[in-house]
GROMACS .gro file of C-alpha atoms in nm:
model
   92
    1MET     CA    1   1.492  -3.083  -6.155
    2LYS     CA    2   1.627  -2.754  -6.289
    3ARG     CA    3   1.345  -2.739  -6.539
    4LYS     CA    4   1.077  -2.780  -6.271
    5ILE     CA    5   1.233  -2.511  -6.053
    6ARG     CA    6   1.261  -2.272  -6.347
    7GLN     CA    7   0.901  -2.344  -6.443
    8LEU     CA    8   0.781  -2.285  -6.087
    9LEU     CA    9   0.967  -1.954  -6.065
   10THR     CA   10   0.831  -1.843  -6.401
   11VAL     CA   11   0.472  -1.919  -6.307
   12THR     CA   12   0.511  -1.752  -5.967
   13SER     CA   13   0.666  -1.437  -6.109
   14LEU     CA   14   0.407  -1.416  -6.384
   15GLY     CA   15   0.129  -1.450  -6.128
   16LEU     CA   16   0.274  -1.172  -5.914
   17ILE     CA   17   0.322  -0.942  -6.212
   18LEU     CA   18  -0.033  -0.992  -6.334
   19SER     CA   19  -0.184  -0.945  -5.989
   20PHE     CA   20  -0.011  -0.611  -5.940
   21THR     CA   21  -0.084  -0.478  -6.288
   22THR     CA   22  -0.459  -0.542  -6.263
   23ALA     CA   23  -0.474  -0.361  -5.929
   24SER     CA   24  -0.308  -0.053  -6.074
   25ALA     CA   25  -0.521  -0.061  -6.389
   26ASN     CA   26  -0.842  -0.059  -6.186
   27ALA     CA   27  -0.721   0.240  -5.987
   28GLN     CA   28  -0.685   0.447  -6.305
   29GLU     CA   29  -1.052   0.431  -6.396
   30ASN     CA   30  -1.233   0.732  -6.252
   31ASN     CA   31  -1.610   0.719  -6.270
   32ASN     CA   32  -1.670   0.995  -6.016
   33THR     CA   33  -1.660   1.275  -6.273
   34SER     CA   34  -1.889   1.346  -6.563
   35LYS     CA   35  -1.600   1.282  -6.802
   36GLY     CA   36  -1.539   0.942  -6.642
   37GLU     CA   37  -1.904   0.847  -6.677
   38MET     CA   38  -1.901   0.945  -7.044
   39LYS     CA   39  -1.589   0.735  -7.102
   40THR     CA   40  -1.754   0.439  -6.932
   41SER     CA   41  -2.056   0.488  -7.154
   42GLY     CA   42  -1.841   0.465  -7.465
   43SER     CA   43  -1.668   0.154  -7.336
   44GLU     CA   44  -2.004  -0.006  -7.269
   45VAL     CA   45  -2.119   0.065  -7.626
   46LYS     CA   46  -1.802  -0.105  -7.748
   47ARG     CA   47  -1.883  -0.409  -7.535
   48ALA     CA   48  -2.237  -0.410  -7.675
   49GLY     CA   49  -2.120  -0.431  -8.033
   50THR     CA   50  -1.846  -0.681  -7.959
   51SER     CA   51  -2.066  -0.922  -7.765
   52ALA     CA   52  -2.345  -0.899  -8.022
   53GLY     CA   53  -2.101  -0.961  -8.305
   54HIS     CA   54  -1.957  -1.268  -8.138
   55ASP     CA   55  -2.303  -1.408  -8.066
   56ILE     CA   56  -2.430  -1.348  -8.420
   57LYS     CA   57  -2.116  -1.508  -8.561
   58ARG     CA   58  -2.204  -1.822  -8.367
   59GLY     CA   59  -2.568  -1.812  -8.480
   60ARG     CA   60  -2.720  -1.696  -8.150
   61VAL     CA   61  -2.929  -1.405  -8.274
   62VAL     CA   62  -3.170  -1.379  -7.981
   63ARG     CA   63  -2.888  -1.387  -7.729
   64ALA     CA   64  -2.706  -1.121  -7.931
   65GLY     CA   65  -3.007  -0.893  -7.913
   66LYS     CA   66  -3.046  -0.947  -7.540
   67HIS     CA   67  -2.682  -0.871  -7.466
   68PHE     CA   68  -2.681  -0.572  -7.700
   69GLY     CA   69  -2.984  -0.431  -7.519
   70LYS     CA   70  -2.833  -0.485  -7.176
   71HIS     CA   71  -2.506  -0.317  -7.268
   72SER     CA   72  -2.686  -0.031  -7.443
   73GLY     CA   73  -2.897   0.022  -7.132
   74ARG     CA   74  -2.588   0.038  -6.915
   75ALA     CA   75  -2.430   0.284  -7.158
   76GLY     CA   76  -2.739   0.504  -7.137
   77ARG     CA   77  -2.730   0.488  -6.760
   78HIS     CA   78  -2.367   0.602  -6.751
   79PHE     CA   79  -2.435   0.875  -7.007
   80GLY     CA   80  -2.729   0.999  -6.800
   81ARG     CA   81  -2.524   1.004  -6.482
   82GLY     CA   82  -2.250   1.196  -6.659
   83THR     CA   83  -2.501   1.449  -6.791
   84ARG     CA   84  -2.652   1.491  -6.445
   85LYS     CA   85  -2.311   1.550  -6.290
   86ALA     CA   86  -2.218   1.803  -6.558
   87VAL     CA   87  -2.544   1.995  -6.522
   88THR     CA   88  -2.529   2.006  -6.143
   89HIS     CA   89  -2.169   2.127  -6.167
   90VAL     CA   90  -2.269   2.408  -6.404
   91ILE     CA   91  -2.574   2.511  -6.201
   92SER     CA   92  -2.403   2.515  -5.861
   0.00000   0.00000   0.00000
């Protein structure tokens, strides 16, 4: 009985801790500035390489290329948005 109660409390507290930490981590990401967009672009390039590497390791070459292209496209989009925001800030 004690073990079940302790296990229930542990799972509940862990769930609460994880739910609050993810909410605060999402609030720290700022994509409204040009610097934030550039950071997001770099993170997306990291995801591109990681996902492609995992797929190639498992022998899925076509899927790796598709995912790499999608992530690279998203990275380019973020980089372009960041450049646009920086240029409009300098001009205005």
